[in-house]
Coordinates of C-alpha atoms and ligand atoms in Angstrom, one line a residue:
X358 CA 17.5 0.6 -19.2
X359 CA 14.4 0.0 -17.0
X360 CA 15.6 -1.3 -13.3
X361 CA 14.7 -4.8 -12.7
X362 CA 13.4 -5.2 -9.1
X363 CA 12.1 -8.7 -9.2
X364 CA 14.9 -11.4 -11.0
X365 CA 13.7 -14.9 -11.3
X366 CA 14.7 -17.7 -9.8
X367 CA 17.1 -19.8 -12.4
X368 CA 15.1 -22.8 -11.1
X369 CA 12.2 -21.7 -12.4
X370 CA 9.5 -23.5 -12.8
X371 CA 9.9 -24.4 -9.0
X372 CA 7.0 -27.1 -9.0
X373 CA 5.0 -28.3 -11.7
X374 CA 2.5 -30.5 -12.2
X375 CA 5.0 -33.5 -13.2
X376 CA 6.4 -32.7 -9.2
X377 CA 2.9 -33.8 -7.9
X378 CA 2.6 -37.2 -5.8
X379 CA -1.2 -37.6 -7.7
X380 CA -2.3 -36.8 -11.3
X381 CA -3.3 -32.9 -11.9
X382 CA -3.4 -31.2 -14.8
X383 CA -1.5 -27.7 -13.8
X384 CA -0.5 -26.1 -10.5
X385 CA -0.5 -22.2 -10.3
X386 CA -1.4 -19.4 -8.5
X387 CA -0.4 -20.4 -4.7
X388 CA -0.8 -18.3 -1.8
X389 CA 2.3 -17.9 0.8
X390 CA 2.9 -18.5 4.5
X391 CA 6.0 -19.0 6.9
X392 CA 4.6 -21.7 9.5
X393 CA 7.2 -23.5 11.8
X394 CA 10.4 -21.9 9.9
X395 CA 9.2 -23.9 7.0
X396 CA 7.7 -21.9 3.6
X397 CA 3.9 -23.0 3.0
X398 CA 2.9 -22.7 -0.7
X399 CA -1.2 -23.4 -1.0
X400 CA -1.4 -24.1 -4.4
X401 CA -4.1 -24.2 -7.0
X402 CA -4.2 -27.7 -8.5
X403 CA -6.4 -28.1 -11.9
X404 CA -7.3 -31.4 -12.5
X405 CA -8.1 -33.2 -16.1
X406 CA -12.1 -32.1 -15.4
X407 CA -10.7 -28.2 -15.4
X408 CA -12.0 -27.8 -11.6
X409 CA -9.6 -26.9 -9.0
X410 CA -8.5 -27.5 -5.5
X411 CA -5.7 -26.3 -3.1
X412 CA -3.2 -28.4 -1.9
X413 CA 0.0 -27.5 0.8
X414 CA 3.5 -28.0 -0.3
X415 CA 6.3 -27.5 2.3
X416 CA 9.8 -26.4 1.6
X417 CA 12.6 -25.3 4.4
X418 CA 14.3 -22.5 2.1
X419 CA 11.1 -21.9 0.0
X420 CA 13.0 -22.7 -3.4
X421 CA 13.1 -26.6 -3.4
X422 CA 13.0 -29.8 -1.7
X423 CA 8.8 -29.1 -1.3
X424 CA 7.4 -32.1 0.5
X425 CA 3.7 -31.9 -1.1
X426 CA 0.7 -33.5 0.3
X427 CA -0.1 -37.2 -0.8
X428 CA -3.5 -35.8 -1.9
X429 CA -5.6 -32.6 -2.2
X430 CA -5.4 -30.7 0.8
X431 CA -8.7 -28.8 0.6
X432 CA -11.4 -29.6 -2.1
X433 CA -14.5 -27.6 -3.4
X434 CA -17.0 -29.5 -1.1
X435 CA -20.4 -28.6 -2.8
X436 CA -22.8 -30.8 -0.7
X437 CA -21.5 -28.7 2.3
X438 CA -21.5 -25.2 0.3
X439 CA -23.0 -24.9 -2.7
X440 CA -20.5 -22.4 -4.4
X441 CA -17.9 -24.5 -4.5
X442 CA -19.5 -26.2 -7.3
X443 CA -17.0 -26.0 -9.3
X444 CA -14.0 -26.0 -7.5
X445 CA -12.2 -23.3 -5.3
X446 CA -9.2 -21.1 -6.9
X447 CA -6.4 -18.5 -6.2
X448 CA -6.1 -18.4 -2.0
X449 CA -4.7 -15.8 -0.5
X450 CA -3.1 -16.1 3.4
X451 CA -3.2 -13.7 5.9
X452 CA -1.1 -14.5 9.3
X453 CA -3.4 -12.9 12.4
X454 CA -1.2 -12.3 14.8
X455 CA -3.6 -11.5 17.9
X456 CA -5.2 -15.4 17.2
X457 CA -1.8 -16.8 15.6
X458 CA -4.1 -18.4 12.8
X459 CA -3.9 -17.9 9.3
X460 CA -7.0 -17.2 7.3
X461 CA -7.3 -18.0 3.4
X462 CA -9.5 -15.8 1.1
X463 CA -10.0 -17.8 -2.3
X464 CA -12.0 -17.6 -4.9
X465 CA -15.3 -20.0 -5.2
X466 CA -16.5 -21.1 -8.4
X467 CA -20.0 -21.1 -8.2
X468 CA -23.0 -21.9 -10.3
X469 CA -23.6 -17.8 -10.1
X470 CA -20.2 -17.6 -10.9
X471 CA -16.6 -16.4 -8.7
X472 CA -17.1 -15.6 -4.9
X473 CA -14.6 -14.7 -2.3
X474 CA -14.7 -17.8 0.5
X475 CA -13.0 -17.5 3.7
X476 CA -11.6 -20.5 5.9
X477 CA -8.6 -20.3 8.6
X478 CA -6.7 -22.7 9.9
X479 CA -3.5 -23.1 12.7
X480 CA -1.1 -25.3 11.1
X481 CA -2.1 -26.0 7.4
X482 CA -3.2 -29.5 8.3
X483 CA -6.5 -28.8 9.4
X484 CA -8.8 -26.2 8.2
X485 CA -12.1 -24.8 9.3
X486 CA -14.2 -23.2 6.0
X487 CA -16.6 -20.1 7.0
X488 CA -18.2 -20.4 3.2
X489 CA -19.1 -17.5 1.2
X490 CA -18.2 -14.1 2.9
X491 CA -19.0 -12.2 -0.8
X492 CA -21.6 -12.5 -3.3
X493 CA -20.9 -13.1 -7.3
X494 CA -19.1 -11.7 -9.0
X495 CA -15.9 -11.3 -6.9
X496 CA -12.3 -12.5 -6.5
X497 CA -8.8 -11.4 -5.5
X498 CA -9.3 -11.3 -2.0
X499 CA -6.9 -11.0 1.2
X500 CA -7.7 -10.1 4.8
X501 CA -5.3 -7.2 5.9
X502 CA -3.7 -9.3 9.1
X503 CA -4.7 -6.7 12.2
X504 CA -8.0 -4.5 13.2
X505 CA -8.7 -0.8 12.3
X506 CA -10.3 0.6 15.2
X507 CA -11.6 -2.5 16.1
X508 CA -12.7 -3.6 12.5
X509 CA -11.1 -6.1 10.2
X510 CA -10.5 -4.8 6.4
X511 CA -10.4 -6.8 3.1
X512 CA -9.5 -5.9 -0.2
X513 CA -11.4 -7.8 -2.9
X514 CA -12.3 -7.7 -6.6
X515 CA -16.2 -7.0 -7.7
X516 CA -17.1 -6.5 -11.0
X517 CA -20.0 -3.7 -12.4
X518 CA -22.7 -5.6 -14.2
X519 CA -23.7 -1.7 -15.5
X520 CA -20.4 -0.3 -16.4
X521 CA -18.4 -4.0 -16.4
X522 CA -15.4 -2.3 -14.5
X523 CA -13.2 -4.9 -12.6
X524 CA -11.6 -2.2 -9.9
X525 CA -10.4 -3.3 -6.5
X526 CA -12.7 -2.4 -3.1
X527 CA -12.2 -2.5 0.3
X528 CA -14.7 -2.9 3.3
X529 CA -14.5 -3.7 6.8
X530 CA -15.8 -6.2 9.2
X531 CA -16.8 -6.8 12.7
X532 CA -16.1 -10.4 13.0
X533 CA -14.2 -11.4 8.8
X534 CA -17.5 -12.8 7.9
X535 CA -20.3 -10.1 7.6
X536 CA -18.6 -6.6 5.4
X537 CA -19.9 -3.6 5.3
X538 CA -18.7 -0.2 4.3
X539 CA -17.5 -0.8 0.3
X540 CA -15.7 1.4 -1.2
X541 CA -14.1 1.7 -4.6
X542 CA -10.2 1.6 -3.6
X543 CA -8.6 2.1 -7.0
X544 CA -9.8 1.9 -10.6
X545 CA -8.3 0.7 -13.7
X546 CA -6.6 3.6 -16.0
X547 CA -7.2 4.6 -19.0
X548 CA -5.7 4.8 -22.4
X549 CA -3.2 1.9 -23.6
X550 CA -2.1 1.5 -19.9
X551 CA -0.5 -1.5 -18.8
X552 CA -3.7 -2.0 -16.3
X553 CA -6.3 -0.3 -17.7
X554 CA -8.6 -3.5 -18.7
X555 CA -8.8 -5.0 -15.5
X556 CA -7.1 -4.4 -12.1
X557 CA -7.4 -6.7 -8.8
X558 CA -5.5 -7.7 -5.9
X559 CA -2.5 -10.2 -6.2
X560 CA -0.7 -10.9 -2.9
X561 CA -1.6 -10.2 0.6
X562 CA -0.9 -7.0 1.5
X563 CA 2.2 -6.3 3.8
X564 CA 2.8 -3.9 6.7
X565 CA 6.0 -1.6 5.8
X566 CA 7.2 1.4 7.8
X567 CA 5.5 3.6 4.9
X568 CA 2.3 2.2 4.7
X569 CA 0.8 -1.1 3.6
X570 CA 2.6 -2.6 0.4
X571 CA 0.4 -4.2 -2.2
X572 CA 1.0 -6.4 -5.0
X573 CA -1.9 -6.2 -7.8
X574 CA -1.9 -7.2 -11.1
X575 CA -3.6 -5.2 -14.3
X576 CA -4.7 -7.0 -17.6
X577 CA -4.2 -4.7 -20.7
X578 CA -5.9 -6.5 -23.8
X579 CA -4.6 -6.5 -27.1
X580 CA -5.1 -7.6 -30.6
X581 CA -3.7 -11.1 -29.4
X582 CA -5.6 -11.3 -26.2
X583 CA -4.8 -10.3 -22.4
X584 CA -1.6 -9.8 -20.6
X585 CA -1.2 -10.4 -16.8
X586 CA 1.0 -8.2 -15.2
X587 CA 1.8 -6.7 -11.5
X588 CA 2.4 -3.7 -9.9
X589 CA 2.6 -1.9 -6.7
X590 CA 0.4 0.2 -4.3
X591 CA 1.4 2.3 -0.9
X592 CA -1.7 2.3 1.1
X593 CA -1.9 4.5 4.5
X594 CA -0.8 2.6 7.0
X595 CA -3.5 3.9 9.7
X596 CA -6.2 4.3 7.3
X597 CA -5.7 1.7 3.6
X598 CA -8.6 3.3 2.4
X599 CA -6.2 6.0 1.5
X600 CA -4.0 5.1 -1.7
X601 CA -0.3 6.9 -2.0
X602 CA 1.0 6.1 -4.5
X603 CA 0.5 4.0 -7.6
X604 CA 2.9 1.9 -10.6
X605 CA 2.2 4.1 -13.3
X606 CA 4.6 1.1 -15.4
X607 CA 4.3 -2.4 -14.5
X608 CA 7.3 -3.9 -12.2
X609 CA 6.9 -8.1 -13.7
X610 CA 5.1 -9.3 -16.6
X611 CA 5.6 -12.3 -18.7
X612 CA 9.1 -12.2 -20.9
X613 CA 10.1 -16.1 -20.2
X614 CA 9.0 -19.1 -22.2
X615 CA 7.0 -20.4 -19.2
X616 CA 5.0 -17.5 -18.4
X617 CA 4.6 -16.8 -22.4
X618 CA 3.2 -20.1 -22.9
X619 CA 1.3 -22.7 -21.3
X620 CA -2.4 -22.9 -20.7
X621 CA -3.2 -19.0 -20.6
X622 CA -0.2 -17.1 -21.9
X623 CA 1.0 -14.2 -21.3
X624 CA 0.2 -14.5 -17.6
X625 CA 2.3 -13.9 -14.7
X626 CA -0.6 -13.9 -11.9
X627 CA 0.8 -13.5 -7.9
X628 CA -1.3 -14.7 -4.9
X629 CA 1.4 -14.1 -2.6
X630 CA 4.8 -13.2 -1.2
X631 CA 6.8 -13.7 1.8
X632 CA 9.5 -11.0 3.2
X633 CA 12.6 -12.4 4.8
X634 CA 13.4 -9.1 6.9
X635 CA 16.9 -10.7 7.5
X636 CA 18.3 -11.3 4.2
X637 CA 16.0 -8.0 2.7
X638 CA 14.6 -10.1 0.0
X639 CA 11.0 -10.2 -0.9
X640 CA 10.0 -13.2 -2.5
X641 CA 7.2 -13.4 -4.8
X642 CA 5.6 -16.5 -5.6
X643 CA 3.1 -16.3 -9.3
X644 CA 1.7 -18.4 -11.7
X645 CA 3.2 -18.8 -15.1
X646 CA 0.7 -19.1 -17.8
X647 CA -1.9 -20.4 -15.6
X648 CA 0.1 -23.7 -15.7
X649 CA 3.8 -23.5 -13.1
X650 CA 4.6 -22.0 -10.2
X651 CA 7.7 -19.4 -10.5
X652 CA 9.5 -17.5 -7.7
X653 CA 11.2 -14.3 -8.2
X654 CA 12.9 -12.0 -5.5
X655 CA 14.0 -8.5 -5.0
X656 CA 15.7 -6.6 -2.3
X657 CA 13.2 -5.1 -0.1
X658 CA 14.7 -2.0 0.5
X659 CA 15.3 -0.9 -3.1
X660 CA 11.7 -1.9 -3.5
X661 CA 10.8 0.9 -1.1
X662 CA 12.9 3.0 -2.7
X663 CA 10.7 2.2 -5.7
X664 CA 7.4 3.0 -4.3
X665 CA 7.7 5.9 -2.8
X666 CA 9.2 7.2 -5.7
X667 CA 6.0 6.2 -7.7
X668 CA 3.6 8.8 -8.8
X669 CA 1.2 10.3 -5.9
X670 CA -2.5 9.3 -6.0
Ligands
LIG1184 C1 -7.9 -14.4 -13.6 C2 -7.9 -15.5 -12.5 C3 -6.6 -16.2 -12.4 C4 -5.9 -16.5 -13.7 C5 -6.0 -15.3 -14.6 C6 -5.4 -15.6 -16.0 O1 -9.2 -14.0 -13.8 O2 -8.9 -16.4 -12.7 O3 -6.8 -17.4 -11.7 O4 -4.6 -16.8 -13.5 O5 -7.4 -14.9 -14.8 O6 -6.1 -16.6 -16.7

């Protein structure tokens, strides 16, 4: 019997699109923040057009009782930048401790198709956008939250227009907006492998004692179409150009009713987790079927235990 790291939450679904105060369509995909002792969940919201926006919903133990903004939050504001046309998607929130902000990588949908946008903001009320920081195509983004030698690194998703590989690449940055220095950080497998269609990050990556922990998620395609799954990376902690180790097997996928089917099945799709160092719990927030959001949670340190038993890279 395979170990189960992650067990779901038996109130799964934990919000839906019946628990928002204004019509939307579906609500997916959110990224993840602790601000004021008080779980932050910056969800993706579709609407009945199919374009989507982010909106905050607050919760004080992160399962239930989420107080959600009366309206969208942050909307795709194309008259001010032009590749939001079509609504902004799948944020991921980095906490910078040296400016005690919080940036937010998401995904723009522009006319030239996804780009990774950057905004930050100090208390999830008000937020200041920096625009596009990435050209098309490109998605699944997250700010690591300290410098290396004085730079800033980002992980992020391009995909070859020659070979159409989706792999994940990281570069560095003076300042967050103006990257340099790409480099291919890990490619999809091969073969029948869980991830060997299309890789890319999921959550924002998280500082351990062993290196930096990172959630992604690999798309293997099949006779019936694509399933979303997740698994882990150990990045060097001084240097996360420098992969570890690597899931050779997937660690969560799609096995419940909810994640099977909704708007996209066979989707479980992360944008971020939150580690409650007190309790040892990791707790990962995902999409089901690009239509609920769903918590699961494992205990961190057999999570560890996990990873660095996983195959070297
Ligand atoms: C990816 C992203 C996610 C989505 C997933 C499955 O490309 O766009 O937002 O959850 O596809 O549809």
């Amino acid at each position: 019997m395979r170990e189960k790291l992650f067990l779901r939450n038996p109130k799964n679904p934990i919000l839906s699109a019946k628990d928002w105060p204004y019509e939307v369509h579906s609500v997916f995909n959110a990224g993840a923040a602790i601000c004021k002792d008080e779980t932050i969940l910056l969800a993706r919201c579709e609407d009945y057009r199919g374009i989507s926006h982010l909106t905050v919903a607050r919760s004080r133990n992160g399962v239930d009782g989420w107080r959600i903004d009366p309206s969208p939050t942050i909307l795709g504001e194309p008259k001010r930048f032009k590749e939001e046309r079509w609504g902004i998607e799948d944020p991921r929130i980095t906490y910078v401790e040296e400016e005690n902000k919080w940036y937010v990588a998401y995904t723009s949908f522009s006319s030239e198709g996804p780009l990774v946008s950057l905004a930050e903001t100090e208390n999830f009320k008000d937020f200041k956008k920096h625009g596009a920081i990435l050209l098309p195509d490109n998605k699944d983004a997250a700010l690591f939250p300290c410098r290396f030698n004085g730079q800033w690194f980002m992980i992020h998703r391009p995909v070859s227009m020659t070979s159409g590989a989706s792999n994940m690449w990281i570069s560095s940055s003076p300042d967050k907006l103006h990257w340099g220095h790409h480099e291919v950080l890990l490619k999809t497998s091969s073969g029948g492998y869980w991830d060997c269609v299309r890789i890319g990050l999921s959550a924002q990556p998280l500082r351990t004692e062993h290196g930096w922990l990172v959630l992604y998620h690999g798309v293997r395609g099949t006779t019936s179409g694509a399933i979303y799954r997740q698994g882990l990376l150990l990045l060097d902690l001084e240097n996360p150009r420098k992969v570890l180790r690597r899931s050779d097997a997937w660690i969560f996928g799609p096995e419940e009713n909810i994640e099977i089917k909704g708007d996209v099945g066979n989707v479980t799709f992360s944008c971020g987790w939150l580690l409650d160092e007190k309790k040892n719990r990791l707790h990962m927030y995902y999409g089901g079927a690009d239509t609920v959001i769903c918590l699961a949670t494992a205990p961190f340190d057999r999570v560890m235990d996990y990873v660095r038993k996983m195959p070297e890279v």
